[in-house]
CSV table of C-alpha atoms in Angstrom, one decimal:
chain,number,residue,atom,x,y,z
V,1,MET,CA,98.9,196.4,105.8
V,2,ARG,CA,97.8,200.0,106.3
V,3,LEU,CA,99.0,202.7,108.6
V,4,VAL,CA,96.2,204.8,110.2
V,5,SER,CA,97.1,208.2,111.8
V,6,ARG,CA,94.7,208.9,115.0
V,7,PHE,CA,94.7,212.4,117.1
V,8,ARG,CA,94.9,211.9,120.8
V,9,ARG,CA,92.8,214.4,122.7
V,10,GLY,CA,94.3,216.4,125.9
V,11,PRO,CA,93.1,216.1,129.2
V,12,ALA,CA,89.6,217.2,129.9
V,13,ALA,CA,89.1,220.8,131.1
V,14,VAL,CA,88.3,221.2,134.9
V,15,PRO,CA,84.9,223.0,135.4
V,16,VAL,CA,85.2,226.2,137.3
V,17,SER,CA,83.2,226.5,140.6
V,18,GLU,CA,81.2,229.5,141.2
V,19,GLY,CA,82.3,231.9,143.8
V,20,ARG,CA,85.6,230.2,143.4
V,21,THR,CA,88.2,231.8,142.1
V,22,ASP,CA,90.8,229.4,140.7
V,23,THR,CA,93.7,230.1,139.0
V,24,LEU,CA,93.9,228.2,135.9
V,25,VAL,CA,97.3,227.3,134.4
V,26,GLN,CA,97.1,225.9,130.9
V,27,GLU,CA,100.2,224.0,129.8
V,28,GLU,CA,101.4,225.1,126.4
V,29,VAL,CA,101.8,222.3,124.0
V,30,PRO,CA,104.2,223.3,121.4
V,31,GLY,CA,103.4,222.2,117.9
V,32,PRO,CA,100.4,219.9,116.9
V,33,PRO,CA,98.9,217.4,118.7
V,34,PRO,CA,100.9,214.1,119.0
V,35,VAL,CA,100.0,211.6,116.1
V,36,VAL,CA,99.6,207.9,117.0
V,37,GLU,CA,100.1,205.5,114.2
V,38,GLU,CA,98.2,202.3,114.5
V,39,GLU,CA,99.0,199.3,112.3
V,40,ILE,CA,95.8,197.5,110.8
V,41,ALA,CA,96.3,194.4,109.0
V,42,GLU,CA,94.5,194.1,105.6
V,43,PRO,CA,92.7,190.9,104.6
V,44,PRO,CA,95.0,188.4,102.4
V,45,PRO,CA,94.2,188.5,98.6
V,46,PRO,CA,92.1,185.8,97.3
V,47,PRO,CA,94.1,182.8,96.2
V,48,PRO,CA,94.6,182.4,92.5
V,49,PRO,CA,92.1,180.2,90.7
V,50,ARG,CA,93.3,176.6,90.4
V,51,GLY,CA,94.3,174.9,87.1
V,52,ARG,CA,93.1,171.4,85.6
V,53,PRO,CA,95.3,168.7,87.4
V,54,PRO,CA,97.9,167.4,85.0
V,55,LEU,CA,97.1,164.2,82.8
V,56,LEU,CA,98.8,161.1,84.1
V,57,TRP,CA,97.5,158.5,81.6
V,58,PRO,CA,99.6,159.6,78.5
V,59,TRP,CA,102.7,158.9,80.7
V,60,LEU,CA,101.5,155.7,82.0
V,61,LEU,CA,100.6,154.6,78.6
V,62,LEU,CA,104.2,155.3,77.4
V,63,LEU,CA,105.7,153.4,80.3
V,64,LEU,CA,103.6,150.3,79.6
V,65,LEU,CA,104.4,150.5,75.7
V,66,LEU,CA,108.2,150.6,76.7
V,67,VAL,CA,108.0,147.7,79.1
V,68,ALA,CA,106.0,145.7,76.4
V,69,ALA,CA,108.7,146.7,73.8
V,70,GLY,CA,111.5,145.3,76.1
V,71,LEU,CA,109.6,142.2,76.6
V,72,ILE,CA,109.2,141.6,72.9
V,73,ALA,CA,112.9,142.4,72.1
V,74,LEU,CA,114.1,140.0,74.8
V,75,TRP,CA,111.6,137.1,73.4
V,76,LEU,CA,112.8,137.7,70.0
V,77,PHE,CA,116.4,137.7,71.0
V,78,THR,CA,116.2,134.4,73.1
V,79,ARG,CA,114.2,133.1,70.1
V,80,GLY,CA,116.7,133.9,67.5
V,81,GLU,CA,119.5,132.4,69.8
V,82,ASP,CA,117.4,129.3,70.0
V,83,HIS,CA,117.0,129.2,66.3
V,84,LYS,CA,120.5,129.8,65.4
V,85,SER,CA,121.6,127.0,67.5
V,86,ALA,CA,119.1,124.7,66.1
V,87,GLY,CA,119.4,125.8,62.3
V,88,SER,CA,123.1,127.1,61.9
V,89,VAL,CA,126.1,124.8,61.3
V,90,THR,CA,129.9,125.4,61.1
V,91,VAL,CA,131.6,124.6,57.7
V,92,PRO,CA,134.2,122.1,58.6
V,93,ASN,CA,137.7,122.1,57.1
V,94,VAL,CA,138.0,119.7,54.1
V,95,ILE,CA,141.0,121.2,52.3
V,96,GLY,CA,143.6,118.7,51.4
V,97,GLN,CA,141.0,116.0,51.5
V,98,LYS,CA,140.1,113.8,48.6
V,99,GLN,CA,136.8,114.6,47.0
V,100,GLY,CA,134.9,111.5,48.3
V,101,PRO,CA,135.5,112.0,52.1
V,102,ALA,CA,135.2,115.8,51.8
V,103,VAL,CA,131.7,115.4,50.4
V,104,ASP,CA,130.9,112.8,53.0
V,105,ARG,CA,132.0,115.0,55.5
V,106,LEU,CA,129.9,118.2,54.5
V,107,GLY,CA,126.9,115.7,54.2
V,108,ARG,CA,127.4,114.7,57.7
V,109,ALA,CA,127.2,118.3,58.8
V,110,GLY,CA,124.0,119.0,57.1
V,111,LEU,CA,125.7,120.9,54.0
V,112,THR,CA,125.3,120.1,50.4
V,113,SER,CA,128.4,120.1,48.2
V,114,ARG,CA,129.0,121.6,44.8
V,115,VAL,CA,132.5,120.3,43.2
V,116,VAL,CA,134.1,122.4,40.8
V,117,ALA,CA,137.3,120.8,38.9
V,118,LYS,CA,140.0,123.4,38.5
V,119,PRO,CA,143.7,123.3,37.5
V,120,SER,CA,146.1,123.2,40.6
V,121,SER,CA,149.4,122.1,41.8
V,122,GLU,CA,147.6,119.6,44.2
V,123,PRO,CA,147.3,115.9,43.3
V,124,ALA,CA,144.3,115.1,41.1
V,125,GLY,CA,141.0,114.8,43.2
V,126,THR,CA,142.4,116.9,46.1
V,127,ILE,CA,140.2,119.6,47.6
V,128,PHE,CA,142.4,122.8,47.6
V,129,ALA,CA,139.5,125.4,48.2
V,130,GLU,CA,136.2,125.7,49.7
V,131,GLU,CA,133.6,128.7,49.8
V,132,PRO,CA,132.4,129.5,52.4
V,133,GLY,CA,135.6,129.0,54.1
V,134,PRO,CA,136.2,126.9,57.1
V,135,GLY,CA,134.6,128.0,60.4
V,136,THR,CA,132.0,129.9,58.8
V,137,HIS,CA,128.4,129.8,60.3
V,138,VAL,CA,125.9,129.1,57.7
V,139,THR,CA,122.3,127.7,57.6
V,140,ARG,CA,122.0,123.9,57.5
V,141,GLY,CA,121.5,122.7,54.0
V,142,SER,CA,123.7,125.6,52.5
V,143,VAL,CA,125.7,124.8,49.4
V,144,VAL,CA,129.4,124.8,49.9
V,145,THR,CA,131.5,125.0,46.7
V,146,LEU,CA,134.7,122.7,46.8
V,147,SER,CA,137.6,123.2,44.1
V,148,THR,CA,139.1,120.0,43.5
V,149,SER,CA,142.1,119.5,41.5
V,150,SER,CA,141.6,118.5,38.0
V,151,THR,CA,143.5,115.6,36.3
V,152,ALA,CA,147.0,116.8,35.1
V,153,GLN,CA,147.2,117.1,31.3
V,154,VAL,CA,150.0,115.9,29.3
V,155,THR,CA,151.0,115.9,25.8
V,156,VAL,CA,151.2,112.7,23.8
V,157,PRO,CA,154.8,112.1,22.5
V,158,ASP,CA,155.4,110.8,18.8
V,159,VAL,CA,156.3,107.1,19.0
V,160,VAL,CA,155.3,106.2,15.1
V,161,GLY,CA,158.5,104.5,13.8
V,162,ASP,CA,160.1,103.6,17.1
V,163,LYS,CA,160.4,100.0,18.1
V,164,SER,CA,157.6,98.9,20.3
V,165,PRO,CA,159.6,98.5,23.6
V,166,ALA,CA,161.0,101.9,23.2
V,167,ALA,CA,157.5,103.5,22.2
V,168,ILE,CA,156.1,101.9,25.5
V,169,ARG,CA,158.7,103.4,27.6
V,170,ALA,CA,158.2,106.9,26.3
V,171,LEU,CA,154.5,106.7,26.7
V,172,ARG,CA,154.8,105.4,30.0
V,173,ALA,CA,157.4,108.0,31.1
V,174,GLU,CA,154.4,110.6,30.5
V,175,GLY,CA,152.0,108.9,32.9
V,176,LEU,CA,150.3,107.3,29.9
V,177,SER,CA,148.9,103.7,29.7
V,178,VAL,CA,149.7,101.7,26.4
V,179,GLN,CA,147.5,99.5,24.4
V,180,THR,CA,149.4,97.4,21.8
V,181,ILE,CA,147.7,96.3,18.7
V,182,SER,CA,149.6,93.9,16.3
V,183,VAL,CA,148.6,94.5,12.8
V,184,ALA,CA,149.7,93.4,9.3
V,185,SER,CA,152.2,95.7,7.6
V,186,SER,CA,155.0,95.7,5.1
V,187,LYS,CA,157.1,97.4,7.8
V,188,ALA,CA,159.8,95.8,9.8
V,189,ALA,CA,158.2,93.6,12.7
V,190,GLY,CA,158.0,95.4,15.9
V,191,VAL,CA,157.6,99.0,14.5
V,192,VAL,CA,155.0,101.3,15.6
V,193,ILE,CA,153.2,102.3,12.3
V,194,SER,CA,150.4,104.4,13.8
V,195,GLN,CA,149.2,105.9,17.3
V,196,SER,CA,145.8,106.9,18.8
V,197,PRO,CA,145.6,109.8,20.1
V,198,ALA,CA,148.0,111.2,17.7
V,199,SER,CA,151.1,113.0,18.8
V,200,GLY,CA,150.7,116.6,20.2
V,201,ALA,CA,147.3,115.9,21.5
V,202,SER,CA,146.6,116.9,25.0
V,203,VAL,CA,145.1,114.3,27.3
V,204,ALA,CA,144.5,113.8,30.9
V,205,LYS,CA,147.3,111.9,32.6
V,206,GLY,CA,146.5,108.1,32.7
V,207,SER,CA,144.9,108.1,29.4
V,208,THR,CA,145.3,105.0,27.1
V,209,VAL,CA,147.1,105.4,23.9
V,210,ALA,CA,147.0,102.5,21.4
V,211,ILE,CA,149.9,101.9,19.4
V,212,ARG,CA,149.6,99.6,16.2
V,213,VAL,CA,152.8,97.5,15.9
V,214,SER,CA,153.7,95.7,12.5
V,215,ARG,CA,154.0,92.0,12.6
V,216,GLY,CA,156.7,92.6,10.0
V,217,ALA,CA,156.9,91.6,6.5
V,218,THR,CA,157.0,87.9,5.5
V,219,ARG,CA,159.0,86.2,2.8
V,220,VAL,CA,156.7,84.0,0.7
V,221,PRO,CA,158.2,80.3,1.0
V,222,ASN,CA,158.8,78.2,-2.2
V,223,VAL,CA,156.2,75.4,-2.1
V,224,VAL,CA,156.4,74.5,-5.8
V,225,GLY,CA,156.9,70.7,-6.3
V,226,GLN,CA,155.3,70.0,-2.9
V,227,THR,CA,152.3,68.2,-2.4
V,228,ARG,CA,149.1,70.2,-1.7
V,229,SER,CA,149.0,69.3,2.3
V,230,ALA,CA,152.7,69.9,2.7
V,231,ALA,CA,152.4,73.4,0.7
V,232,VAL,CA,149.4,74.4,2.9
V,233,SER,CA,151.3,73.6,6.1
V,234,VAL,CA,154.4,75.6,5.2
V,235,LEU,CA,152.4,78.5,4.2
V,236,ARG,CA,150.2,78.7,7.2
V,237,ALA,CA,153.7,78.3,9.4
V,238,ALA,CA,154.8,81.4,7.7
V,239,SER,CA,151.6,83.4,8.6
V,240,LEU,CA,150.2,83.3,5.2
V,241,VAL,CA,146.9,82.2,3.7
V,242,PRO,CA,147.0,79.4,1.0
V,243,ALA,CA,144.4,79.6,-1.5
V,244,PRO,CA,144.6,76.1,-3.7
V,245,PHE,CA,143.2,75.8,-7.0
V,246,VAL,CA,143.2,72.4,-9.1
V,247,VAL,CA,144.6,73.0,-12.8
V,248,PRO,CA,145.4,70.7,-15.8
V,249,SER,CA,148.9,69.6,-15.7
V,250,SER,CA,151.1,66.7,-16.6
V,251,GLN,CA,152.7,66.7,-13.3
V,252,PRO,CA,151.9,64.3,-10.6
V,253,LYS,CA,148.4,64.8,-9.1
V,254,ASN,CA,148.2,67.1,-6.2
V,255,THR,CA,151.5,68.4,-6.7
V,256,VAL,CA,152.1,72.4,-6.5
V,257,VAL,CA,152.9,73.4,-10.1
V,258,SER,CA,152.9,77.2,-9.6
V,259,GLN,CA,152.3,79.8,-6.8
V,260,ARG,CA,151.7,83.5,-6.8
V,261,PRO,CA,153.1,85.7,-5.1
V,262,HIS,CA,156.4,84.1,-6.3
V,263,ALA,CA,158.8,82.6,-3.6
V,264,GLY,CA,161.0,85.2,-2.0
V,265,THR,CA,158.4,88.0,-2.2
V,266,SER,CA,158.0,90.2,0.9
V,267,VAL,CA,154.4,90.6,1.8
V,268,PRO,CA,152.5,91.4,5.0
V,269,PRO,CA,151.3,88.5,7.4
V,270,GLN,CA,148.0,86.8,6.4
V,271,THR,CA,148.5,87.7,2.7
V,272,LYS,CA,146.8,85.2,0.5
V,273,VAL,CA,149.2,82.9,-1.6
V,274,ARG,CA,147.6,81.1,-4.8
V,275,ILE,CA,149.0,77.7,-5.3
V,276,ASN,CA,148.0,75.7,-8.3
V,277,ILE,CA,147.6,71.9,-7.9
V,278,SER,CA,148.1,69.5,-10.6
V,279,SER,CA,144.9,67.6,-11.6
V,280,GLY,CA,147.4,64.8,-12.9
V,281,ASN,CA,146.1,65.0,-16.7
V,282,THR,CA,146.1,67.5,-19.4
V,283,SER,CA,142.8,66.6,-20.8
V,284,GLY,CA,140.9,69.3,-18.9
V,285,GLY,CA,139.6,67.2,-16.3
V,286,GLY,CA,140.5,69.3,-13.8
V,287,VAL,CA,138.7,72.6,-12.9
V,288,PRO,CA,140.3,75.4,-14.6
V,289,PRO,CA,141.5,78.2,-12.4
V,290,PRO,CA,139.2,81.3,-12.0
V,291,PRO,CA,140.1,84.5,-13.8
V,292,PRO,CA,142.1,86.9,-11.9
V,293,PRO,CA,140.0,89.2,-9.9
V,294,PRO,CA,139.4,92.5,-11.3
V,295,PRO,CA,141.4,95.5,-10.2
V,296,PRO,CA,139.7,97.3,-7.5
V,297,PRO,CA,137.4,100.1,-8.4
V,298,PRO,CA,138.9,103.8,-7.9
V,299,PRO,CA,137.9,105.6,-4.9
V,300,PRO,CA,134.8,107.7,-5.6
V,301,PRO,CA,135.5,111.5,-6.2
V,302,PRO,CA,134.7,113.6,-3.1
V,303,VAL,CA,131.2,114.5,-2.8
V,304,SER,CA,130.9,118.4,-3.2
V,305,LYS,CA,127.8,120.2,-1.8
V,306,SER,CA,126.5,123.8,-1.6
V,307,VAL,CA,127.5,125.6,1.6
V,308,PRO,CA,124.3,126.8,3.4
V,309,ASP,CA,124.1,130.6,4.4
V,310,VAL,CA,124.2,130.7,8.1
V,311,THR,CA,124.9,134.3,8.9
V,312,GLY,CA,122.6,135.8,11.6
V,313,GLN,CA,122.2,132.5,13.2
V,314,PRO,CA,123.4,131.8,16.7
V,315,GLN,CA,126.8,129.8,16.3
V,316,GLU,CA,125.7,126.7,17.8
V,317,ALA,CA,122.6,126.4,15.7
V,318,ALA,CA,124.9,127.2,12.5
V,319,GLN,CA,127.3,124.4,13.8
V,320,ARG,CA,124.3,122.0,13.9
V,321,GLN,CA,123.3,123.0,10.4
V,322,LEU,CA,126.7,122.5,8.9
V,323,ASN,CA,127.5,119.2,10.7
V,324,GLY,CA,124.2,117.7,9.7
V,325,ILE,CA,125.2,117.9,5.9
V,326,GLY,CA,128.7,116.8,6.5
V,327,PHE,CA,130.7,120.2,6.9
V,328,LYS,CA,133.1,121.1,10.0
V,329,SER,CA,133.1,124.1,11.7
V,330,ARG,CA,135.5,126.7,12.9
V,331,VAL,CA,134.4,129.4,15.5
V,332,VAL,CA,136.2,132.6,15.8
V,333,TYR,CA,134.7,135.5,18.1
V,334,VAL,CA,135.0,139.0,16.3
V,335,PRO,CA,134.1,142.3,17.6
V,336,SER,CA,130.5,143.3,16.3
V,337,ASP,CA,127.5,145.3,17.8
V,338,GLN,CA,125.1,142.2,16.9
V,339,PRO,CA,124.0,140.0,19.8
V,340,GLN,CA,126.7,137.8,21.2
V,341,GLY,CA,127.2,134.6,19.3
V,342,ALA,CA,125.4,135.7,16.3
V,343,VAL,CA,127.3,134.6,12.9
V,344,VAL,CA,128.1,137.9,11.4
V,345,SER,CA,130.2,136.4,8.4
V,346,GLN,CA,131.3,132.9,7.2
V,347,SER,CA,134.0,131.5,4.8
V,348,PRO,CA,133.5,129.8,2.3
V,349,GLY,CA,130.3,132.1,1.8
V,350,GLY,CA,126.6,130.8,1.6
V,351,GLY,CA,125.8,129.5,-1.8
V,352,SER,CA,129.4,128.4,-2.8
V,353,THR,CA,130.4,124.8,-3.4
V,354,ALA,CA,132.8,122.8,-1.3
V,355,LYS,CA,133.8,119.3,-0.5
V,356,VAL,CA,132.1,117.3,2.1
V,357,GLY,CA,134.4,117.7,5.3
V,358,THR,CA,135.5,121.0,4.7
V,359,ARG,CA,135.7,123.2,7.6
V,360,ILE,CA,133.7,126.5,7.5
V,361,THR,CA,134.8,129.2,9.3
V,362,LEU,CA,132.2,131.1,11.5
V,363,ASN,CA,132.8,134.6,12.6
V,364,ALA,CA,130.6,135.1,15.8
V,365,SER,CA,129.8,138.4,17.6
V,366,LEU,CA,131.4,139.4,20.9
V,367,GLY,CA,128.4,141.5,21.6
V,368,PRO,CA,127.8,145.2,22.2
V,369,ASN,CA,129.6,145.0,25.7
V,370,PRO,CA,132.1,142.2,25.6
V,371,GLY,CA,133.8,141.0,28.8
V,372,ALA,CA,137.2,139.4,29.3
V,373,GLY,CA,136.0,136.0,28.5
V,374,GLN,CA,137.0,132.6,29.6
V,375,VAL,CA,139.7,130.2,27.9
V,376,VAL,CA,138.2,127.0,26.5
V,377,PRO,CA,139.9,124.1,28.2
V,378,LYS,CA,141.4,121.0,26.4
V,379,VAL,CA,138.9,118.1,26.1
V,380,ILE,CA,140.0,116.4,22.9
V,381,GLY,CA,140.4,112.5,23.7
V,382,LEU,CA,138.3,112.8,26.8
V,383,ASP,CA,135.0,110.8,27.2
V,384,PRO,CA,131.8,113.3,26.6
V,385,GLN,CA,130.8,113.3,30.3
V,386,THR,CA,134.4,114.2,31.5
V,387,ALA,CA,134.5,116.9,28.6
V,388,THR,CA,131.3,118.4,29.6
V,389,ALA,CA,132.1,118.6,33.4
V,390,ARG,CA,135.3,120.4,32.6
V,391,LEU,CA,133.7,122.7,30.0
V,392,VAL,CA,131.0,123.6,32.6
V,393,SER,CA,133.3,124.2,35.3
V,394,ALA,CA,135.1,126.7,33.2
V,395,GLY,CA,131.9,128.6,32.7
V,396,PHE,CA,130.6,127.5,29.4
V,397,ARG,CA,127.5,125.7,28.0
V,398,VAL,CA,127.9,122.5,26.0
V,399,GLN,CA,126.5,121.2,22.7
V,400,ARG,CA,127.2,117.7,21.9
V,401,LEU,CA,127.3,116.6,18.1
V,402,THR,CA,128.5,113.3,16.6
V,403,GLN,CA,131.3,113.2,13.8
V,404,LYS,CA,132.6,110.3,11.8
V,405,THR,CA,135.9,108.9,12.5
V,406,SER,CA,137.9,106.0,10.9
V,407,VAL,CA,139.9,105.3,14.0
V,408,ARG,CA,138.1,102.8,16.2
V,409,THR,CA,139.7,103.8,19.3
V,410,LEU,CA,138.3,107.2,18.9
V,411,SER,CA,134.8,106.1,18.9
V,412,GLY,CA,132.9,107.7,21.8
V,413,LYS,CA,135.8,110.1,22.6
V,414,VAL,CA,135.9,114.0,21.8
V,415,VAL,CA,137.7,114.3,18.5
V,416,ASP,CA,137.0,118.2,18.0
V,417,VAL,CA,135.8,121.1,20.1
V,418,GLN,CA,134.7,124.5,18.9
V,419,PRO,CA,135.6,127.2,19.7
V,420,ALA,CA,139.1,125.4,19.7
V,421,ALA,CA,141.0,124.8,23.1
V,422,GLY,CA,143.0,127.7,24.0
V,423,VAL,CA,140.7,130.3,22.4
V,424,ARG,CA,139.1,132.9,24.7
V,425,ALA,CA,135.3,132.8,24.6
V,426,PRO,CA,132.6,134.8,26.2
V,427,ALA,CA,131.7,133.5,29.6
V,428,GLY,CA,128.5,131.3,29.5
V,429,SER,CA,128.7,130.9,25.7
V,430,PRO,CA,128.1,127.5,24.0
V,431,VAL,CA,131.1,125.2,23.2
V,432,THR,CA,130.4,122.4,20.9
V,433,ILE,CA,132.2,119.1,21.4
V,434,TYR,CA,132.2,116.5,18.5
V,435,VAL,CA,132.2,112.9,19.7
V,436,GLY,CA,133.7,110.3,17.3
V,437,ARG,CA,131.4,107.7,15.7
V,438,PHE,CA,133.4,104.8,14.0
V,439,VAL,CA,132.9,104.1,10.4
V,440,SER,CA,134.8,101.4,8.8
């Protein structure tokens, strides 16, 4: 807006008439003529230039993406819930149940059972732990590890020399079954002369212990002067085996003229008794008695063999090689930087000579970074399958070899284990069980 000043003119002068005299009085105006200010509006300024309109499509695209992401998340969530409800199961509680029913229940729930036998105060065959625990949600078909109480171990008492009834009571008091075998012996009748497994062995409760009971010594009756048939009957009644021979004699025919062993001798039952029967004449018409049997040959001396050098081999391979030529093994783990299980030394050394059956000590390496290790469980006297399961559950690998035994009841049973029971060995290392093979 501008202010413009304008001058206002005074009144116009009055013209003077001719011949007329007028007196003109002029009004004085003090100061400058008045100024009249007028307000004149200026035109408005031109509007600023308009910019480009804001872009809306990126915001619309972002909104669309957010909506799509929400819909996808909702779909995935509902799909996951459906999948969970269809493929997830809850681990049932089977603690306290017997192994069979527990495995069946897990199977009905769509789970796989892995049974591990461990020592426990619970009754044998009872589940005392499970992993994952009861109530856990797992995928159908998952493996559930069941810890079952292993069979209680008992120590076989020494009953050799006891009377059979007392021995049976002592064995049954330890929870063992008894098999009685009557054998010929010079010991008094009813006395236990041997047992298998031997005293001190650790076996599963309920195992069978065989005891050999003497039938007692028998006194050879006097049959001299009796007829052949009578003498044979008397000897058989005494649990002896008659062995008649016809010899020349002036005694009546078919009469016993001598016997061996002599009357009154104490012998085991089923001992042969030779009786000489008269032929009734001295002309040699009878068959002469056979010559006495030759004495038994002396037992052969023990066979000696060269001990192979097995140092540097894995201990299980060394045991196989030694067992194959008749030697036994003893595995002892020692500190060493060599690979775990490698034989670092042996005694007797390679190249030396030793009797067959000698136990060769193998010092096996614990390895560069030995751990705490596991204790080898007791398996002697068990069948190979039970022994293998017990060793595997303790964290070991199992190698099975055979070993000769003169005890028939130990045939097919574990007669030795190396490393020995109670020894701490690296977890996952091999343990060799020796299964008895009866050799008469």
